[in-house]
Amino acid sequence: MEKKLYDKNAITLDGKLDEAIWETAEAHTGFKKLKCRGATTAPAQATFRILPCEDRIYFGIRCEEPNIDKVVETHSVRSKWCTDSVEFFLSPSGNSFEFYQFLVTLGNHTASNFHSEGGNIHPDPYAPMWRHATYVGEDFWSAEVELPLTAFYMTPNACWNDNWLVNVCRTRSEYYEGGSSFQFYTWSDLVSGFIESSNFRSMEGFPMRPIEN
C-alpha cells in the first residue's frame, strides 16, 4: 500500500463507495476459497481498498453477488455469524501473535474481537468504537468501515508499526436447487479457517498512532 495519508472529510459513510477518493486507492482482489476447499478462485469476487488517514483507517469493499435478491431475502433470519458478511483482520504490531477482527454483514450487523496467542485466546473484554455502513445494488453489495486508531487500544504504542498484517474474508451464500450452503473466501492464502494469522499478508503504509491516544 502506498505511504499516503488521505483526507477523512472526503468520505461519507453510506456504504456506496461513490466518492472519488476511493478510486485513488489501490484495489485488492483475487479472493480464493480456503485450501481445504480447493483454493480455487472465488466465483463471485470481492474488491477492497484501504484509505489510511491521520487518526483512522477506512476500508471499502464491493462484493459481487448475482443472487442478490435471494441473499437480501434470507439474511435477516440468520445470525450475524451465519450470513453473508465480510471480515477484516488486522495486526498493528505486524505480529501474528495478536490481531483484531471486525465483521460486517450485508444487513449492517457487526461484531468485533481481539485475539491473542495466534487466535487461541481472547484475553480481555474488547468493546471498541467504530462505524460502518452497507449498501445493496442490483448485482452486488458493498460496505464502508471506519476504524479509529483508538479502536486498537489493546496494542501498546511500543508495539505499534506502520507495517501491519492484514486479511479480508468473505462468507457468501451459494444457492442450488433445493437449498443453499456457505462458501468462505479469503484474500490471503488460508488452509481451513479465517483466524490463521500466521498466513495473513504484510502491508506497509499504515499511520502511526499519536502518543496521546
PDB file of N, CA and C in Angstrom, residues 175-210:
ATOM      1  N   TYR A 175     -26.404 -20.732  -3.708  1.00  0.00           N
ATOM      2  CA  TYR A 175     -27.721 -21.352  -3.847  1.00  0.00           C
ATOM      3  C   TYR A 175     -27.697 -22.433  -4.928  1.00  0.00           C
ATOM      4  N   TYR A 176     -28.419 -23.503  -4.656  1.00  0.00           N
ATOM      5  CA  TYR A 176     -28.576 -24.597  -5.610  1.00  0.00           C
ATOM      6  C   TYR A 176     -29.995 -25.125  -5.482  1.00  0.00           C
ATOM      7  N   GLU A 177     -30.387 -25.984  -6.375  1.00  0.00           N
ATOM      8  CA  GLU A 177     -31.758 -26.480  -6.362  1.00  0.00           C
ATOM      9  C   GLU A 177     -32.035 -27.234  -5.068  1.00  0.00           C
ATOM     10  N   GLY A 178     -32.980 -26.721  -4.302  1.00  0.00           N
ATOM     11  CA  GLY A 178     -33.369 -27.375  -3.066  1.00  0.00           C
ATOM     12  C   GLY A 178     -32.700 -26.836  -1.821  1.00  0.00           C
ATOM     13  N   GLY A 179     -31.805 -25.865  -1.953  1.00  0.00           N
ATOM     14  CA  GLY A 179     -31.183 -25.360  -0.740  1.00  0.00           C
ATOM     15  C   GLY A 179     -30.031 -24.407  -0.993  1.00  0.00           C
ATOM     16  N   SER A 180     -29.198 -24.242   0.013  1.00  0.00           N
ATOM     17  CA  SER A 180     -28.054 -23.347  -0.091  1.00  0.00           C
ATOM     18  C   SER A 180     -26.976 -23.792   0.890  1.00  0.00           C
ATOM     19  N   SER A 181     -25.775 -23.299   0.679  1.00  0.00           N
ATOM     20  CA  SER A 181     -24.670 -23.568   1.591  1.00  0.00           C
ATOM     21  C   SER A 181     -23.768 -22.342   1.622  1.00  0.00           C
ATOM     22  N   PHE A 182     -22.874 -22.286   2.614  1.00  0.00           N
ATOM     23  CA  PHE A 182     -21.961 -21.157   2.713  1.00  0.00           C
ATOM     24  C   PHE A 182     -20.633 -21.476   2.054  1.00  0.00           C
ATOM     25  N   GLN A 183     -20.088 -20.468   1.371  1.00  0.00           N
ATOM     26  CA  GLN A 183     -18.740 -20.541   0.836  1.00  0.00           C
ATOM     27  C   GLN A 183     -17.886 -19.523   1.585  1.00  0.00           C
ATOM     28  N   PHE A 184     -16.619 -19.848   1.768  1.00  0.00           N
ATOM     29  CA  PHE A 184     -15.710 -18.997   2.537  1.00  0.00           C
ATOM     30  C   PHE A 184     -14.544 -18.579   1.652  1.00  0.00           C
ATOM     31  N   TYR A 185     -14.447 -17.273   1.411  1.00  0.00           N
ATOM     32  CA  TYR A 185     -13.423 -16.723   0.526  1.00  0.00           C
ATOM     33  C   TYR A 185     -12.419 -15.912   1.337  1.00  0.00           C
ATOM     34  N   THR A 186     -11.169 -15.916   0.882  1.00  0.00           N
ATOM     35  CA  THR A 186     -10.120 -15.209   1.594  1.00  0.00           C
ATOM     36  C   THR A 186      -9.159 -14.549   0.626  1.00  0.00           C
ATOM     37  N   TRP A 187      -8.646 -13.386   1.028  1.00  0.00           N
ATOM     38  CA  TRP A 187      -7.654 -12.669   0.227  1.00  0.00           C
ATOM     39  C   TRP A 187      -6.266 -13.274   0.424  1.00  0.00           C
ATOM     40  N   SER A 188      -5.897 -13.572   1.667  1.00  0.00           N
ATOM     41  CA  SER A 188      -4.656 -14.290   1.943  1.00  0.00           C
ATOM     42  C   SER A 188      -4.890 -15.788   1.744  1.00  0.00           C
ATOM     43  N   ASP A 189      -3.814 -16.532   1.584  1.00  0.00           N
ATOM     44  CA  ASP A 189      -3.922 -17.980   1.426  1.00  0.00           C
ATOM     45  C   ASP A 189      -4.101 -18.634   2.796  1.00  0.00           C
ATOM     46  N   LEU A 190      -5.296 -19.119   3.075  1.00  0.00           N
ATOM     47  CA  LEU A 190      -5.599 -19.781   4.336  1.00  0.00           C
ATOM     48  C   LEU A 190      -5.954 -21.243   4.082  1.00  0.00           C
ATOM     49  N   VAL A 191      -5.759 -22.079   5.096  1.00  0.00           N
ATOM     50  CA  VAL A 191      -5.960 -23.511   4.912  1.00  0.00           C
ATOM     51  C   VAL A 191      -7.380 -23.936   5.245  1.00  0.00           C
ATOM     52  N   SER A 192      -7.810 -23.697   6.495  1.00  0.00           N
ATOM     53  CA  SER A 192      -9.108 -24.243   6.909  1.00  0.00           C
ATOM     54  C   SER A 192      -9.976 -23.277   7.691  1.00  0.00           C
ATOM     55  N   GLY A 193      -9.486 -22.061   8.014  1.00  0.00           N
ATOM     56  CA  GLY A 193     -10.281 -21.120   8.789  1.00  0.00           C
ATOM     57  C   GLY A 193      -9.743 -19.713   8.687  1.00  0.00           C
ATOM     58  N   PHE A 194     -10.566 -18.740   9.102  1.00  0.00           N
ATOM     59  CA  PHE A 194     -10.231 -17.330   8.909  1.00  0.00           C
ATOM     60  C   PHE A 194      -9.186 -16.794   9.882  1.00  0.00           C
ATOM     61  N   ILE A 195      -8.964 -17.430  11.026  1.00  0.00           N
ATOM     62  CA  ILE A 195      -8.086 -16.823  12.031  1.00  0.00           C
ATOM     63  C   ILE A 195      -6.670 -17.402  12.003  1.00  0.00           C
ATOM     64  N   GLU A 196      -6.236 -17.857  10.861  1.00  0.00           N
ATOM     65  CA  GLU A 196      -4.863 -18.350  10.703  1.00  0.00           C
ATOM     66  C   GLU A 196      -3.927 -17.160  10.490  1.00  0.00           C
ATOM     67  N   SER A 197      -3.636 -16.458  11.560  1.00  0.00           N
ATOM     68  CA  SER A 197      -2.942 -15.174  11.462  1.00  0.00           C
ATOM     69  C   SER A 197      -1.535 -15.283  10.909  1.00  0.00           C
ATOM     70  N   SER A 198      -0.880 -16.431  11.042  1.00  0.00           N
ATOM     71  CA  SER A 198       0.473 -16.577  10.502  1.00  0.00           C
ATOM     72  C   SER A 198       0.485 -16.532   8.977  1.00  0.00           C
ATOM     73  N   ASN A 199      -0.693 -16.652   8.358  1.00  0.00           N
ATOM     74  CA  ASN A 199      -0.788 -16.610   6.898  1.00  0.00           C
ATOM     75  C   ASN A 199      -1.326 -15.274   6.364  1.00  0.00           C
ATOM     76  N   PHE A 200      -1.604 -14.316   7.270  1.00  0.00           N
ATOM     77  CA  PHE A 200      -2.073 -13.003   6.808  1.00  0.00           C
ATOM     78  C   PHE A 200      -0.967 -12.314   6.006  1.00  0.00           C
ATOM     79  N   ARG A 201      -1.360 -11.452   5.079  1.00  0.00           N
ATOM     80  CA  ARG A 201      -0.382 -10.723   4.271  1.00  0.00           C
ATOM     81  C   ARG A 201       0.162  -9.514   5.030  1.00  0.00           C
ATOM     82  N   SER A 202       1.389  -9.147   4.698  1.00  0.00           N
ATOM     83  CA  SER A 202       2.026  -7.971   5.285  1.00  0.00           C
ATOM     84  C   SER A 202       1.831  -6.784   4.351  1.00  0.00           C
ATOM     85  N   MET A 203       1.384  -5.650   4.919  1.00  0.00           N
ATOM     86  CA  MET A 203       1.172  -4.434   4.145  1.00  0.00           C
ATOM     87  C   MET A 203       1.777  -3.247   4.893  1.00  0.00           C
ATOM     88  N   GLU A 204       2.467  -2.374   4.172  1.00  0.00           N
ATOM     89  CA  GLU A 204       3.042  -1.192   4.797  1.00  0.00           C
ATOM     90  C   GLU A 204       2.223   0.040   4.444  1.00  0.00           C
ATOM     91  N   GLY A 205       2.516   1.154   5.104  1.00  0.00           N
ATOM     92  CA  GLY A 205       1.849   2.412   4.803  1.00  0.00           C
ATOM     93  C   GLY A 205       0.754   2.801   5.763  1.00  0.00           C
ATOM     94  N   PHE A 206       0.616   2.085   6.886  1.00  0.00           N
ATOM     95  CA  PHE A 206      -0.401   2.438   7.871  1.00  0.00           C
ATOM     96  C   PHE A 206       0.092   3.581   8.761  1.00  0.00           C
ATOM     97  N   PRO A 207      -0.832   4.380   9.288  1.00  0.00           N
ATOM     98  CA  PRO A 207      -0.420   5.537  10.118  1.00  0.00           C
ATOM     99  C   PRO A 207       0.086   5.098  11.487  1.00  0.00           C
ATOM    100  N   MET A 208       0.993   5.875  12.033  1.00  0.00           N
ATOM    101  CA  MET A 208       1.439   5.667  13.405  1.00  0.00           C
ATOM    102  C   MET A 208       0.437   6.334  14.345  1.00  0.00           C
ATOM    103  N   ARG A 209       0.122   5.698  15.429  1.00  0.00           N
ATOM    104  CA  ARG A 209      -0.862   6.216  16.370  1.00  0.00           C
ATOM    105  C   ARG A 209      -0.243   7.365  17.190  1.00  0.00           C
ATOM    106  N   PRO A 210      -0.942   8.503  17.291  1.00  0.00           N
ATOM    107  CA  PRO A 210      -0.439   9.598  18.126  1.00  0.00           C
ATOM    108  C   PRO A 210      -0.217   9.142  19.561  1.00  0.00           C
TER     109      PRO A 210
END
